[in-house]
Structures are given as structure tokens and as C-alpha cells.
Short mmCIF file of C-alpha atoms in Angstrom, two decimals:
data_model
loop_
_atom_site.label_atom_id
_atom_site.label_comp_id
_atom_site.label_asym_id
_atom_site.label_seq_id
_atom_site.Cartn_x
_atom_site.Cartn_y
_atom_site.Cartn_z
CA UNK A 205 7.60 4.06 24.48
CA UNK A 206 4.90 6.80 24.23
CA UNK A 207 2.43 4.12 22.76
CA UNK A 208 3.08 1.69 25.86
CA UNK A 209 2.63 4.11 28.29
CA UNK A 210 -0.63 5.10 26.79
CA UNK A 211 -1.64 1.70 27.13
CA UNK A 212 -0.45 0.92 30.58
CA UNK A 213 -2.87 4.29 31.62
CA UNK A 214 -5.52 2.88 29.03
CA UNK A 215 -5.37 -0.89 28.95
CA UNK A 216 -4.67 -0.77 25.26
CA UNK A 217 -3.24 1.39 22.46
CA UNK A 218 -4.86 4.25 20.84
CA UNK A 219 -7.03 3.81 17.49
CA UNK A 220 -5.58 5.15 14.35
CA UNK A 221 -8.32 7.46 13.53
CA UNK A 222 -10.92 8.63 16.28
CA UNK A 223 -12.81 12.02 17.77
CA UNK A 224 -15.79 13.49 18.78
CA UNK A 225 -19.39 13.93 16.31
CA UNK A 226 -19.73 11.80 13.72
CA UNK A 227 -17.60 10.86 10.55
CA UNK A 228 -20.04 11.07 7.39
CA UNK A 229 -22.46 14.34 7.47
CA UNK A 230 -20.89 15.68 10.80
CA UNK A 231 -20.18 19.54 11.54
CA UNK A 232 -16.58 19.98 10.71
CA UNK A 233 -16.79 23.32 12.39
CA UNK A 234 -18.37 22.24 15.99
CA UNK A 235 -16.21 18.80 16.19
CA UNK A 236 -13.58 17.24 14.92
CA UNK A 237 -16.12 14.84 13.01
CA UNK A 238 -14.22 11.53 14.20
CA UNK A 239 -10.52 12.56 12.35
CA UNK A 240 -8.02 12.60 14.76
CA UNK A 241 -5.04 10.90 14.43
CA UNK A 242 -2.62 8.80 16.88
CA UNK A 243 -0.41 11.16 17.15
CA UNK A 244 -3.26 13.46 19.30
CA UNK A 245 -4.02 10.78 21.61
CA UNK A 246 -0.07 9.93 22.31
CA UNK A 247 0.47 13.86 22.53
CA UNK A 248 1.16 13.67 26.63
CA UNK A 249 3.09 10.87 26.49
CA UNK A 250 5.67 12.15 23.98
CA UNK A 251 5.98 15.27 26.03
CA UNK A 252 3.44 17.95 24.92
CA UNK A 253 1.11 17.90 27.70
CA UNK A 254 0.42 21.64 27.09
CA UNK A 255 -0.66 21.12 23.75
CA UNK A 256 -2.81 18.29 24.32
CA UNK A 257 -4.32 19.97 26.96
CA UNK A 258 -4.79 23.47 24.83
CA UNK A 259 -6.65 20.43 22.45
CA UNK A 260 -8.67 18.44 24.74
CA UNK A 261 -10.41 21.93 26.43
CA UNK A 262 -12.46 24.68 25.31
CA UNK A 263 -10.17 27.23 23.34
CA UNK A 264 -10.94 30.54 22.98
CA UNK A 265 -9.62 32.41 19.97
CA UNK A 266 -10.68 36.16 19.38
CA UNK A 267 -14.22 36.26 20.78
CA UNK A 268 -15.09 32.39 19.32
CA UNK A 269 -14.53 29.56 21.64
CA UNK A 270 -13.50 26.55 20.18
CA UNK A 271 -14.85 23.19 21.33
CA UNK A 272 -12.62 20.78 23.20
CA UNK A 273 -10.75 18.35 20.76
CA UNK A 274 -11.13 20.95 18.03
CA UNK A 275 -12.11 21.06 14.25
CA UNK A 276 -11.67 18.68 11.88
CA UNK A 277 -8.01 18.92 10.85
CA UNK A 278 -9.03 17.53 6.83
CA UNK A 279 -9.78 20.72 5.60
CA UNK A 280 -7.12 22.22 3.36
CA UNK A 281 -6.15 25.38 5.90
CA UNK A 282 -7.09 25.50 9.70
CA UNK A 283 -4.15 27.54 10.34
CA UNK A 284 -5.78 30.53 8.32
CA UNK A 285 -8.39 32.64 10.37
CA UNK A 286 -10.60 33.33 7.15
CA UNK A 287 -11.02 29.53 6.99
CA UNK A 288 -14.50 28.28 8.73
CA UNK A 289 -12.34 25.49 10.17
CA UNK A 290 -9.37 27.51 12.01
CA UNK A 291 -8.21 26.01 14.75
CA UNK A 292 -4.78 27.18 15.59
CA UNK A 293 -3.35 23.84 17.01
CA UNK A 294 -3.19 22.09 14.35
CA UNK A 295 -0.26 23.87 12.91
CA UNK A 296 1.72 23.56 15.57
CA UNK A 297 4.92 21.60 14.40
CA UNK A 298 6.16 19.28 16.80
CA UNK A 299 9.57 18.60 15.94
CA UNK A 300 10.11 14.63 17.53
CA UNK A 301 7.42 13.81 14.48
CA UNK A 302 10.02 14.64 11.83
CA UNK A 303 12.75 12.41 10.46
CA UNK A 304 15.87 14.42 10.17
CA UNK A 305 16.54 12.77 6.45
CA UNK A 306 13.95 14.29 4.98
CA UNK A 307 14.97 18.14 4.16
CA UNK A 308 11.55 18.84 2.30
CA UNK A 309 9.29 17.86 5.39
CA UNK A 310 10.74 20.93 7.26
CA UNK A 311 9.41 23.94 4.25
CA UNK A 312 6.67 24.72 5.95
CA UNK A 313 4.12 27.91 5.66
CA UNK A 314 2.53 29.62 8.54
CA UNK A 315 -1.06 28.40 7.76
CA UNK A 316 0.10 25.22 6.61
CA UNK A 317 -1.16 22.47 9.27
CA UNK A 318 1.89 20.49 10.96
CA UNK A 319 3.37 17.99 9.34
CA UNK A 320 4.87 14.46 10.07
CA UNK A 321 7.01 11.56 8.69
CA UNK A 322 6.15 9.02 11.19
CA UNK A 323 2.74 6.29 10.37
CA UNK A 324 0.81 3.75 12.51
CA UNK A 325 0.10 0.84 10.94
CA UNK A 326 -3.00 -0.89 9.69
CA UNK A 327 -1.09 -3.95 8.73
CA UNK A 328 -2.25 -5.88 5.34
CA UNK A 329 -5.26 -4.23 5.51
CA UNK A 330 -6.11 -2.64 2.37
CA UNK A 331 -9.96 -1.45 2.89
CA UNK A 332 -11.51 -3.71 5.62
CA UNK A 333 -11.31 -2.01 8.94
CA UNK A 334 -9.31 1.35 8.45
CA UNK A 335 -11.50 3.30 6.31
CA UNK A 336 -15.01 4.59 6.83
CA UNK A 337 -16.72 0.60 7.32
CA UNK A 338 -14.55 -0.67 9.48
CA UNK A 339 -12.78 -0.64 13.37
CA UNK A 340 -10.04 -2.00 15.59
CA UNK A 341 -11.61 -5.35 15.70
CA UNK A 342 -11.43 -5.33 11.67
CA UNK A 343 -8.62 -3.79 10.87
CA UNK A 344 -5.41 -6.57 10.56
CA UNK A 345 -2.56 -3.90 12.01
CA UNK A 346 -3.03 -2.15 15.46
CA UNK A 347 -4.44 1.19 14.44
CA UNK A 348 -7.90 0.80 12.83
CA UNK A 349 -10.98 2.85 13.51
CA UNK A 350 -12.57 4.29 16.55
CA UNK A 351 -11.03 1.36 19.30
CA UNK A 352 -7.71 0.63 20.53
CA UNK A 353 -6.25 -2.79 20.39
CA UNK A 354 -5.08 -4.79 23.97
CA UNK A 355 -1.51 -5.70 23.85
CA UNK A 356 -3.36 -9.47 24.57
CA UNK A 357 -5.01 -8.46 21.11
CA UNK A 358 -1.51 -9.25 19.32
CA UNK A 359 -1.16 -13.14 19.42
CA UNK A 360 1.32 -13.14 16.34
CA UNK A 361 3.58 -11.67 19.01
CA UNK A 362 4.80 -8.13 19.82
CA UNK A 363 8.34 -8.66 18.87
CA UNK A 364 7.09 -9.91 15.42
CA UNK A 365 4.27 -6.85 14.69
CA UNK A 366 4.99 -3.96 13.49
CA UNK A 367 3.36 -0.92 15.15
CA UNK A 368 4.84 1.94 13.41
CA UNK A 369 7.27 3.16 10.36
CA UNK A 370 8.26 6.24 8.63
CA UNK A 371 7.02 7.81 5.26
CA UNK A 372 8.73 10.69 3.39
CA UNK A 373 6.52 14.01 2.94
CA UNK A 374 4.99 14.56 -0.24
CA UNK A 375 7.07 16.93 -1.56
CA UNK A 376 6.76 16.22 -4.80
CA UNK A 377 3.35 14.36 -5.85
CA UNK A 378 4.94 13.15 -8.83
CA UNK A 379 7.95 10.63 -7.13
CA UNK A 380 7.56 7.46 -5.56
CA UNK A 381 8.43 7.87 -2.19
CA UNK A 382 6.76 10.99 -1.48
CA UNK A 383 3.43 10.67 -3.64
CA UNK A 384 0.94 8.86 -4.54
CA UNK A 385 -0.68 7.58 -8.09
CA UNK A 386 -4.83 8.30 -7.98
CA UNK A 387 -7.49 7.14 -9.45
CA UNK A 388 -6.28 3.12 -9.69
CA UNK A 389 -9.06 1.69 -10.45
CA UNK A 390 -8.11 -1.96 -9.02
CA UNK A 391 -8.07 -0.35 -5.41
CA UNK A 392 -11.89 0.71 -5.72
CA UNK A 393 -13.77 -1.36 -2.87
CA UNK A 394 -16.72 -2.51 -5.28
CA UNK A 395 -14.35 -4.93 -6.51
CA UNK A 396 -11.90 -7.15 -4.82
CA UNK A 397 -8.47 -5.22 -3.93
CA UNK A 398 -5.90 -6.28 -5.04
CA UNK A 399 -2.43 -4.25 -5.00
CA UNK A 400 -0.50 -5.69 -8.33
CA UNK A 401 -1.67 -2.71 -10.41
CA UNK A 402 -0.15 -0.65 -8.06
CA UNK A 403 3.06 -1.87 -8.98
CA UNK A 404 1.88 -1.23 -12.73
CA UNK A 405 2.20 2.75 -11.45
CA UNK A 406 5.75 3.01 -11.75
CA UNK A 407 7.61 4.79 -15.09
CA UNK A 408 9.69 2.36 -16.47
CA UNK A 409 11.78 5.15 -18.18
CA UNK A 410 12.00 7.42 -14.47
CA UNK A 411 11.54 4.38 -12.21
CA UNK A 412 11.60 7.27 -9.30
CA UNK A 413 8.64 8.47 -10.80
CA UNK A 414 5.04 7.51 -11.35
CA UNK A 415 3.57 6.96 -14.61
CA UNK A 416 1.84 10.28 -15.21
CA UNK A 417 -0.78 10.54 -18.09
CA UNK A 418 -1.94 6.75 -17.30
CA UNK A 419 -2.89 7.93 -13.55
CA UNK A 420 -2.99 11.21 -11.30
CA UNK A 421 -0.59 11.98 -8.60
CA UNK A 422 -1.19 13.35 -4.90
CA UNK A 423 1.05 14.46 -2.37
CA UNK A 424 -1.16 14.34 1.10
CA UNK A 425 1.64 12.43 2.56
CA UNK A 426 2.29 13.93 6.05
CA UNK A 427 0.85 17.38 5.13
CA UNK A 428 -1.53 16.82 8.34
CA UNK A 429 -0.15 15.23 11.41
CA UNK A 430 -3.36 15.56 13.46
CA UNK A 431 -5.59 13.72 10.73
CA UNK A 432 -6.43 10.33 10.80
CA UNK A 433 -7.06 9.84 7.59
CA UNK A 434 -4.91 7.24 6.81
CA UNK A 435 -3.27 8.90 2.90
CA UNK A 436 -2.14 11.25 5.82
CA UNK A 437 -0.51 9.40 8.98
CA UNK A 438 -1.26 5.38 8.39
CA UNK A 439 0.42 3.18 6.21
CA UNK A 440 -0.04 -0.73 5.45
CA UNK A 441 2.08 -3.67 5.38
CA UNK A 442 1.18 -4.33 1.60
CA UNK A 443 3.85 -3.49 -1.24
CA UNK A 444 7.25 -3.53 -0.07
CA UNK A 445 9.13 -0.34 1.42
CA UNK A 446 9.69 2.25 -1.47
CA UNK A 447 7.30 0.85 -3.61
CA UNK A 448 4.23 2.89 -5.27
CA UNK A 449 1.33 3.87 -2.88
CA UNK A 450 -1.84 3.85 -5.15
CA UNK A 451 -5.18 5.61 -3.99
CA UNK A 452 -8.34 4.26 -5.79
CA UNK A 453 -9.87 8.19 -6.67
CA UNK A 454 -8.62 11.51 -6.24
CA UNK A 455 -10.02 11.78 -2.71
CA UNK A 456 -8.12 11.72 0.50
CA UNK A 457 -9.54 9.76 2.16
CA UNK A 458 -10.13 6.39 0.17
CA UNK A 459 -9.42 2.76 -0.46
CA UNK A 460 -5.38 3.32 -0.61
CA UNK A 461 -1.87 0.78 -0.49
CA UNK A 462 0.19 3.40 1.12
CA UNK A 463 3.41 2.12 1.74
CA UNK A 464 6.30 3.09 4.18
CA UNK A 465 9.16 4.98 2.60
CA UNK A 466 12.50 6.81 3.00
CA UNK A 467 15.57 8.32 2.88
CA UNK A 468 17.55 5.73 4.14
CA UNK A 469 19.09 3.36 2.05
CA UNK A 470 17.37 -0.08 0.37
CA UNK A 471 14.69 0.01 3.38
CA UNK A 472 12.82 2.06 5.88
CA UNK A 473 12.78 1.46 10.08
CA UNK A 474 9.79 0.57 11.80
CA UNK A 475 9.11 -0.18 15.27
CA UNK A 476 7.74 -2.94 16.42
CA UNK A 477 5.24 -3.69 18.97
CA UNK A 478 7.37 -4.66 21.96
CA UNK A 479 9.41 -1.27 21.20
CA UNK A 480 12.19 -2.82 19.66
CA UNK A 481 13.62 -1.01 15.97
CA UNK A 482 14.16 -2.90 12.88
CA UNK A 483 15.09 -1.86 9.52
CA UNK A 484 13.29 -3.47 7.11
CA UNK A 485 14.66 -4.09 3.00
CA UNK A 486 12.61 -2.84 0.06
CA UNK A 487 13.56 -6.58 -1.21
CA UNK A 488 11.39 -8.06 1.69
CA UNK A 489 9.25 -10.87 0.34
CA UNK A 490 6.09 -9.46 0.21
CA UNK A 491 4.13 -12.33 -1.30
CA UNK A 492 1.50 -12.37 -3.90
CA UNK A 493 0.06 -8.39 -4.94
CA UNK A 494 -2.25 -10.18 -7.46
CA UNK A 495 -4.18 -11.93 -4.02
CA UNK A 496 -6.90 -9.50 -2.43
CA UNK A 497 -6.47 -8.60 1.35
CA UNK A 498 -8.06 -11.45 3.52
CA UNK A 499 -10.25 -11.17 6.89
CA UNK A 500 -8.40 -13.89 8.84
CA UNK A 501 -5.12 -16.22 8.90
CA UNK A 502 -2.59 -16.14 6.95
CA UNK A 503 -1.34 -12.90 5.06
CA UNK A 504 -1.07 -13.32 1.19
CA UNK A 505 1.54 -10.81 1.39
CA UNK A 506 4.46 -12.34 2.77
CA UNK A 507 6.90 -11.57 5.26
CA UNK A 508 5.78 -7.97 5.15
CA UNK A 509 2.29 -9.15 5.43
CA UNK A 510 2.65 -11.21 7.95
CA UNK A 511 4.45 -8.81 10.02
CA UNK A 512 1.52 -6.48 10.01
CA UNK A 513 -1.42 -8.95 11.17
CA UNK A 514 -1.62 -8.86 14.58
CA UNK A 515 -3.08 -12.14 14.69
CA UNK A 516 -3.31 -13.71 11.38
CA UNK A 517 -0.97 -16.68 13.29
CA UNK A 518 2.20 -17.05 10.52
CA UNK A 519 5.12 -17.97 11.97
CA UNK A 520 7.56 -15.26 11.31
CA UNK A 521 10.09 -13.11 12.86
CA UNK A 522 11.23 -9.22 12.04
CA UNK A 523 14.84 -9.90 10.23
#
């Protein structure tokens, strides 16, 4: 409800990732170089109109004011005062952003930023539109780059898009749900993406772990709730739930299938455009991971796929 009352104030939903300066070779310290997540722009409709106000004005901390919308939050630790970046609110933990299934999400340390389970969706976008190229208009799911999308935008239907879903915290870099395998070289944008190696990620001897040795393992997942970056807060409509998420470097903030994930189980909930919950399988057709991610019409990923274009016109409803 949060994101349609944003939209009924601002004619459309807020982008997934989107601030003030500029993203590549901006001042981290003076502006929050273009990183801010969803969640900051939906902070007064989810009640915390304090702390988005604290956000969107000058702060003054000590004898340094801070400028409004603060620093960028994709530094390591903004909560620490020795840190160039600190900007206190972005370790505020805001408790609605939590799923209660998820025990490690809640271990957090005083500098550590605030942390979240909950993702906006890019749809069956895998590069194009969500990352550092790209915007809204781009960008297959409803939270892309720098512009909201108009609920007139979605033509595949708000009952059958999904707008957001959950993803555990990344405890433990090394499992499935809560990390993510690095450095896969079939996600690198020079060629064309393609998620089947992804799959290739799992251990077939700890199938609840990833293949370590073969690749390298991060756990960014929901360490930063205030970051756009989308290894932090986004997740795509790609790989079924509980599968792999794969990252194509050891970077945060690169060419990534990040998939939803939980607790709960055989499946994760997401909520769809028009507001309405679904729980979704992990045996969801999902379609063809050996097809790269398309521009326009129909998904190549399935009913998952499909459920995350906003307009790629398949004719499919949420189960």
C-alpha cells in the first residue's frame, strides 16, 4: 500500500535506485552519488515521516552539517564517525523491513548500516536497465534506474506483475539463499547473459551450498537497506525462488541474477502490483536459463519471467 500511495501523490512509483550528484566519479561524501534505494523514497508512506524528513534536510552532526538526502550509503560503515562517509541514518533499523523468519537478519552491530529482507523488482532484467546503462524505461520490472514507472506503464496487468518479494540476509556468504557465487563469468555484460551457469553454482554434494573453489561467495544481501544497488535491495524474475544468485565479479554493484529467497517452505511471497500477495513455488516454470535476457515481448524465462515484464504482453496469471 505504501508504493500506491506514493504514486497517487507522484503519478507513478518510485525508481529502484535514484539520488542526488552523479553515479560514476561523484563525491560520495557531499551526495549520495545517485544510490538510494526504494525503500528511502517510500519512507513516509510506511510510517517514518521523521526519518525521512531527518534524510531529505540538512543534518547537522557534531559541528559538520550533512547535506540533505545524505551520503552514499555503499560504503562499508556510515554508521562509524571515523568513516569519511558517516551519516547516522543509515543505520537506523526499521523494523516493518524485516521478515520475522529470518533470525540472522536481526544480529546487528551498532555501526552496521540497517538491514532489510524485502526487494523491488527489476523483472527479467538481467543487465539492461537496472545497472549503471540503463533506466525505468529499460528496465523490464518496475524499479529500474533514476525514473518511476506509471501504473498505465504496466500493460501485462497489475494483478499479473510482480512488484516486490523477499530475500533472506546474507548471513552466511557461502549458502544459497543468503549468498551469492562471484565472479561467473557468463553474467559479464561484454557477452550475452545468460543465467544457466548460474545454476552450474550449486554443490552437488551440499546442494544448500555453493560450489566454493570453482567461484567466490558474497553476502551483500540486505546488509544496506538504503542502497540501491540492486546485490543489496533488488532482485529479478530470472532463476526460480531459492535458486543460486550469481554476480559476474567480486563487485557490488555488477551484472547479477539475484533471485528471491526464504524461509518459508518450497517458495517465497511476493506482492504484486495491484497489492494483492501470492506465494510463489521454487518449481515455477521459469523457462529457458540458456536464452539471454531480451529488450521486448515475450520473456524467455517463463512463468516467472513473464510475471516480471511489465509489458512484455504474455498471457499469464500469478498462480
Amino acid at each position: 500500500m505504501a508504493a500506491h500511495n506514493y504514486a497517487d501523490v507522484h503519478k507513478m512509483l518510485p525508481p529502484g535506485e535514484i539520488g542526488t550528484g552523479i553515479m560514476w566519479g561523484g563525491d560520495p561524501v557531499n551526495t549520495n552519488t545517485e544510490r538510494l534505494s526504494t525503500w528511502v523514497m517510500l519512507l513516509p508512506f510506511y510510517e517514518q515521516q521523521a526519518l525521512y524528513q531527518q534524510i531529505s534536510g540538512p543534518l547537522t552532526v557534531g559541528t559538520t552539517v550533512l547535506p540533505p538526502w545524505g551520503r552514499d550509503p555503499s560504503t562499508n560503515t556510515p554508521g562509524d564517525p571515523a568513516n569519511t562517509r558517516f551519516y547516522p541514518p543509515w543505520t537506523t533499523q526499521i523494523d516493518v523491513l524485516l521478515c520475522p523468519s529470518d533470525g540472522k537478519i536481526r544480529q546487528k552491530g551498532v555501526n552496521d548500516q540497517g538491514r532489510t529482507n524485502y526487494r523491488t523488482s527489476v523483472g527479467d532484467s538481467i543487465y539492461r536497465g537496472w545497472a549503471r546503462d540503463g533506466n525505468s524505461q529499460t528496465c523490464r520490472g518496475l524499479f529500474g534506474l533514476r525514473q518511476g514507472v506509471p501504473f498505465a506503464a504496466i500493460t501485462d496487468g497489475t494483478s499479473n506483475t510482480v512488484m516486490f518479494s523477499e530475500r533472506l540476509f546474507g548471513g552466511n556468504a557461502n549458502l544459497i539463499k543468503e549468498g551469492m557465487a562471484t565472479n561467473v563469468i557468463s553474467m559479464n555484460p561484454n557477452a550475452a547473459v545468460a543465467p544457466a551457469e548460474c545454476l552450474q553454482t550449486r554443490n552437488p554434494a551440499r546442494p544448500n551450498e555453493y560450489l566454493t573453489g570453482t567461484y567466490g561467495t558474497a553476502g551483500w544481501s540486505g546488509r544496506r537497506w538504503a542502497s540501491g544497488i540492486p546485490q543489496y535491495t533488488r532482485f529479478n524474475t530470472v532463476l526460480p525462488p531459492n535458486s543460486p544468485s550469481c554476480n559476474d565479479s567480486t563487485w557490488d554493484e555488477r551484472n547479477a541474477v539475484i533471485t528471491a529467497t526464504s524461509n518459508h517452505p518450497g517458495g517465497v511471497n511476493v506482492a504484486m502490483a495491484d497489492a494483492s500477495v501470492r506465494f510463489i513455488s521454487e518449481t515455477i516454470n521459469a523457462g529457458d536459463p540458456t536464452l539471454p535476457e531480451v529488450q521486448s515481448g515475450p520473456s524467455p524465462y517463463g512463468v516467472w519471467g513473464a510475471l516480471g515484464s511489465k509489458d512484455g504482453g504474455e498471457s499469464v496469471q500469478a498462480p
